[in-house]
C-alpha positions as a Python dict, from the first residue, in 0.01 Angstrom:
ca = {
    (1, 'M'): (0, 0, 0),
    (2, 'S'): (75, -372, -10),
    (3, 'T'): (250, -587, -269),
    (4, 'L'): (223, -949, -377),
    (5, 'T'): (420, -1162, -620),
    (6, 'T'): (234, -1343, -896),
    (7, 'P'): (334, -1687, -1034),
    (8, 'D'): (556, -1536, -1306),
    (9, 'G'): (742, -1318, -1057),
    (10, 'T'): (559, -992, -1119),
    (11, 'S'): (523, -762, -817),
    (12, 'L'): (171, -615, -796),
    (13, 'A'): (91, -307, -589),
    (14, 'Y'): (-253, -301, -429),
    (15, 'E'): (-465, -160, -149),
    (16, 'I'): (-756, -311, 44),
    (17, 'A'): (-1000, -88, 232),
    (18, 'G'): (-1362, -90, 340),
    (19, 'D'): (-1613, -328, 490),
    (20, 'G'): (-1846, -581, 330),
    (21, 'P'): (-1823, -821, 35),
    (22, 'A'): (-1497, -789, -159),
    (23, 'V'): (-1470, -639, -508),
    (24, 'I'): (-1157, -593, -719),
    (25, 'L'): (-1153, -286, -947),
    (26, 'V'): (-996, -350, -1289),
    (27, 'D'): (-880, -43, -1481),
    (28, 'G'): (-902, 12, -1854),
    (29, 'A'): (-625, 117, -2091),
    (30, 'M'): (-361, 367, -1974),
    (31, 'C'): (-511, 388, -1624),
    (32, 'F'): (-390, 280, -1280),
    (33, 'R'): (-469, 355, -915),
    (34, 'D'): (-370, 720, -924),
    (35, 'A'): (-439, 799, -1288),
    (36, 'G'): (-795, 719, -1385),
    (37, 'P'): (-1144, 674, -1246),
    (38, 'M'): (-1097, 393, -996),
    (39, 'R'): (-982, 573, -681),
    (40, 'P'): (-1293, 796, -666),
    (41, 'I'): (-1508, 490, -736),
    (42, 'A'): (-1330, 298, -458),
    (43, 'D'): (-1396, 587, -218),
    (44, 'A'): (-1766, 579, -310),
    (45, 'L'): (-1795, 202, -248),
    (46, 'R'): (-1589, 128, 60),
    (47, 'D'): (-1854, 209, 321),
    (48, 'R'): (-2041, -105, 210),
    (49, 'L'): (-1778, -308, 24),
    (50, 'T'): (-1423, -425, 82),
    (51, 'V'): (-1251, -267, -217),
    (52, 'V'): (-929, -394, -375),
    (53, 'L'): (-759, -123, -580),
    (54, 'Y'): (-450, -232, -774),
    (55, 'D'): (-209, -132, -1047),
    (56, 'R'): (-232, -372, -1339),
    (57, 'R'): (106, -513, -1443),
    (58, 'G'): (332, -260, -1611),
    (59, 'R'): (150, 35, -1456),
    (60, 'G'): (197, 259, -1155),
    (61, 'E'): (396, 78, -889),
    (62, 'S'): (350, -272, -1032),
    (63, 'G'): (620, -454, -1223),
    (64, 'D'): (591, -681, -1526),
    (65, 'A'): (784, -1004, -1576),
    (66, 'L'): (624, -1085, -1913),
    (67, 'A'): (901, -1062, -2172),
    (68, 'D'): (678, -1001, -2475),
    (69, 'P'): (364, -790, -2422),
    (70, 'A'): (258, -878, -2777),
    (71, 'A'): (220, -1249, -2686),
    (72, 'R'): (-156, -1212, -2678),
    (73, 'S'): (-277, -1538, -2523),
    (74, 'E'): (4, -1538, -2267),
    (75, 'A'): (-66, -1175, -2175),
    (76, 'V'): (-431, -1250, -2097),
    (77, 'A'): (-339, -1561, -1898),
    (78, 'R'): (-84, -1370, -1690),
    (79, 'E'): (-335, -1097, -1607),
    (80, 'I'): (-586, -1363, -1502),
    (81, 'D'): (-314, -1507, -1276),
    (82, 'D'): (-272, -1157, -1130),
    (83, 'L'): (-642, -1139, -1048),
    (84, 'A'): (-635, -1488, -898),
    (85, 'A'): (-360, -1374, -661),
    (86, 'L'): (-563, -1066, -568),
    (87, 'V'): (-872, -1279, -501),
    (88, 'D'): (-659, -1483, -262),
    (89, 'A'): (-537, -1163, -95),
    (90, 'A'): (-899, -1056, -50),
    (91, 'G'): (-985, -1378, 134),
    (92, 'G'): (-1050, -1624, -148),
    (93, 'T'): (-1370, -1474, -292),
    (94, 'A'): (-1418, -1140, -468),
    (95, 'A'): (-1644, -989, -728),
    (96, 'L'): (-1485, -804, -1019),
    (97, 'F'): (-1568, -465, -1168),
    (98, 'G'): (-1394, -369, -1491),
    (99, 'M'): (-1393, -37, -1674),
    (100, 'S'): (-1378, -29, -2055),
    (101, 'S'): (-1119, -285, -2174),
    (102, 'G'): (-1070, -380, -1808),
    (103, 'G'): (-1424, -516, -1833),
    (104, 'A'): (-1310, -764, -2096),
    (105, 'L'): (-1034, -881, -1861),
    (106, 'A'): (-1281, -908, -1572),
    (107, 'L'): (-1514, -1127, -1779),
    (108, 'A'): (-1229, -1353, -1890),
    (109, 'A'): (-1104, -1385, -1533),
    (110, 'A'): (-1451, -1463, -1397),
    (111, 'A'): (-1490, -1743, -1651),
    (112, 'A'): (-1143, -1882, -1577),
    (113, 'L'): (-1157, -1863, -1196),
    (114, 'G'): (-1511, -1992, -1152),
    (115, 'P'): (-1810, -1891, -940),
    (116, 'A'): (-1665, -2002, -606),
    (117, 'R'): (-1389, -1742, -641),
    (118, 'V'): (-1568, -1476, -849),
    (119, 'P'): (-1938, -1477, -758),
    (120, 'R'): (-2036, -1163, -955),
    (121, 'V'): (-1890, -946, -1228),
    (122, 'A'): (-1981, -593, -1338),
    (123, 'V'): (-1849, -405, -1641),
    (124, 'Y'): (-1879, -49, -1771),
    (125, 'E'): (-1881, -1, -2148),
    (126, 'P'): (-1654, -283, -2263),
    (127, 'P'): (-1559, -165, -2615),
    (128, 'Y'): (-1678, -465, -2812),
    (129, 'L'): (-1771, -361, -3165),
    (130, 'P'): (-2044, -432, -3419),
    (131, 'D'): (-1933, -608, -3735),
    (132, 'P'): (-1897, -295, -3955),
    (133, 'L'): (-1631, -158, -3717),
    (134, 'L'): (-1424, -475, -3689),
    (135, 'P'): (-1183, -386, -3976),
    (136, 'S'): (-1078, -74, -3784),
    (137, 'A'): (-1001, -291, -3480),
    (138, 'Q'): (-792, -529, -3691),
    (139, 'A'): (-597, -237, -3838),
    (140, 'Y'): (-536, -94, -3491),
    (141, 'T'): (-403, -427, -3362),
    (142, 'H'): (-167, -459, -3659),
    (143, 'D'): (-34, -105, -3631),
    (144, 'L'): (-6, -115, -3250),
    (145, 'L'): (195, -438, -3247),
    (146, 'A'): (421, -307, -3523),
    (147, 'A'): (490, 12, -3327),
    (148, 'L'): (566, -181, -3009),
    (149, 'A'): (789, -429, -3194),
    (150, 'A'): (990, -129, -3317),
    (151, 'D'): (991, 16, -2963),
    (152, 'D'): (821, 326, -3104),
    (153, 'R'): (626, 416, -2793),
    (154, 'P'): (511, 758, -2915),
    (155, 'A'): (356, 597, -3222),
    (156, 'A'): (182, 331, -3008),
    (157, 'V'): (38, 587, -2769),
    (158, 'E'): (-74, 815, -3052),
    (159, 'L'): (-247, 524, -3224),
    (160, 'F'): (-444, 460, -2908),
    (161, 'L'): (-527, 825, -2851),
    (162, 'R'): (-656, 866, -3205),
    (163, 'R'): (-857, 547, -3172),
    (164, 'V'): (-1039, 682, -2865),
    (165, 'G'): (-1110, 1013, -3035),
    (166, 'V'): (-842, 1252, -2910),
    (167, 'P'): (-791, 1519, -3181),
    (168, 'D'): (-447, 1601, -3320),
    (169, 'A'): (-433, 1927, -3122),
    (170, 'G'): (-502, 1735, -2802),
    (171, 'I'): (-228, 1483, -2880),
    (172, 'E'): (18, 1761, -2953),
    (173, 'G'): (-68, 1920, -2619),
    (174, 'M'): (-3, 1591, -2443),
    (175, 'R'): (332, 1552, -2621),
    (176, 'R'): (441, 1888, -2481),
    (177, 'S'): (316, 1821, -2129),
    (178, 'P'): (541, 1723, -1835),
    (179, 'G'): (354, 1393, -1806),
    (180, 'W'): (432, 1270, -2158),
    (181, 'E'): (725, 1050, -2054),
    (182, 'A'): (510, 883, -1788),
    (183, 'T'): (244, 822, -2053),
    (184, 'L'): (501, 661, -2283),
    (185, 'A'): (601, 424, -2003),
    (186, 'L'): (253, 272, -2026),
    (187, 'A'): (274, 204, -2401),
    (188, 'P'): (352, -172, -2374),
    (189, 'T'): (39, -225, -2168),
    (190, 'L'): (-175, -118, -2462),
    (191, 'A'): (-102, -463, -2606),
    (192, 'Y'): (-259, -620, -2298),
    (193, 'D'): (-584, -429, -2332),
    (194, 'D'): (-598, -510, -2702),
    (195, 'A'): (-542, -878, -2625),
    (196, 'D'): (-817, -874, -2361),
    (197, 'L'): (-1063, -768, -2632),
    (198, 'G'): (-973, -1057, -2863),
    (199, 'D'): (-1111, -982, -3210),
    (200, 'S'): (-1334, -708, -3058),
    (201, 'R'): (-1655, -906, -3105),
    (202, 'V'): (-1881, -972, -2807),
    (203, 'P'): (-1735, -1300, -2672),
    (204, 'D'): (-2051, -1511, -2680),
    (205, 'D'): (-1883, -1842, -2594),
    (206, 'L'): (-1705, -1692, -2293),
    (207, 'L'): (-2023, -1524, -2173),
    (208, 'Q'): (-2223, -1846, -2202),
    (209, 'A'): (-1964, -2016, -1984),
    (210, 'L'): (-2033, -1769, -1703),
    (211, 'T'): (-2289, -1893, -1452),
    (212, 'V'): (-2264, -1592, -1219),
    (213, 'P'): (-2471, -1272, -1235),
    (214, 'V'): (-2328, -1016, -1478),
    (215, 'L'): (-2413, -644, -1469),
    (216, 'A'): (-2330, -446, -1783),
    (217, 'L'): (-2343, -67, -1749),
    (218, 'A'): (-2336, 210, -2007),
    (219, 'G'): (-2368, 587, -1991),
    (220, 'E'): (-2684, 756, -2112),
    (221, 'Q'): (-2481, 998, -2327),
    (222, 'T'): (-2221, 753, -2450),
    (223, 'P'): (-2169, 668, -2820),
    (224, 'D'): (-2403, 402, -2951),
    (225, 'F'): (-2131, 144, -3018),
    (226, 'L'): (-2020, 147, -2653),
    (227, 'R'): (-2377, 97, -2539),
    (228, 'L'): (-2404, -192, -2785),
    (229, 'G'): (-2105, -355, -2616),
    (230, 'A'): (-2275, -344, -2277),
    (231, 'E'): (-2603, -466, -2423),
    (232, 'G'): (-2424, -751, -2600),
    (233, 'V'): (-2259, -863, -2276),
    (234, 'A'): (-2589, -863, -2088),
    (235, 'A'): (-2766, -1049, -2367),
    (236, 'G'): (-2491, -1310, -2405),
    (237, 'A'): (-2451, -1395, -2036),
    (238, 'Q'): (-2666, -1665, -1876),
    (239, 'D'): (-2768, -1421, -1601),
    (240, 'G'): (-2702, -1078, -1749),
    (241, 'T'): (-2857, -738, -1682),
    (242, 'V'): (-2794, -405, -1852),
    (243, 'E'): (-2843, -70, -1679),
    (244, 'I'): (-2800, 285, -1808),
    (245, 'V'): (-2616, 536, -1590),
    (246, 'A'): (-2805, 865, -1622),
    (247, 'G'): (-2627, 1164, -1769),
    (248, 'Q'): (-2292, 986, -1816),
    (249, 'T'): (-2043, 934, -2097),
    (250, 'H'): (-1749, 692, -2113),
    (251, 'D'): (-1581, 918, -1856),
    (252, 'V'): (-1823, 816, -1581),
    (253, 'A'): (-1847, 997, -1248),
    (254, 'A'): (-1804, 796, -929),
    (255, 'D'): (-2119, 930, -765),
    (256, 'A'): (-2323, 832, -1071),
    (257, 'I'): (-2201, 473, -1105),
    (258, 'A'): (-2168, 388, -735),
    (259, 'P'): (-2543, 332, -668),
    (260, 'H'): (-2560, 77, -952),
    (261, 'L'): (-2255, -109, -823),
    (262, 'L'): (-2371, -104, -462),
    (263, 'R'): (-2713, -248, -551),
    (264, 'F'): (-2549, -526, -749),
    (265, 'L'): (-2249, -605, -532),
    (266, 'A'): (-2360, -522, -179),
    (267, 'G'): (-2724, -618, -209),
}
């Protein structure tokens, strides 16, 4: 493991392994290097790609110097700074691959950093929503920020878990598990993922600003609204493509997604 210090003084933990063009893997909500899908995906890519695996700020072994996670525009800007520092660590040029809400951050970073530094970006099921579901996103943002302002981490985590479909019995099981305290430690980072998604609409203006190839992926068995998010990204980008990963849900398997990423990123 290596560490770097970002412009605001945050220490980021990361690893670089493999051979070939560089790609930085950007986790979604509540995930980091050793809790989520990215390590198996990194293992499946590194024979043909140089893979940068990192803990987003406030997760795993990374710190967080941002005083107010609820400062939405500042939170997004600081995470883009984090990715800029990682691009530098990878040699000055790196593609981005973002899972779920990490895909929204990857798209924002690609637009901000420009094609010379981020030549390609891939996303898997960024959870942008159709108009009928936007009120639920607004309610979630309101309730999440209120819970975090009150330092009620259990309430914040439970809001997120219910939003992604975990039933009450599943939440109760998590509350009783030995890992619950570690889960609560991630609660402030939920504000970052929510900020990355903006108002939860497909960000057409941002996508039109991207001049690099964009690959949007979705699972064959995923809910329709998540597929719509991927399709919206591909349609909105200047050079966008959508591909369906056979047999997969939002919890995608590394061996299923790796061939799509290798074709796109390694050529």
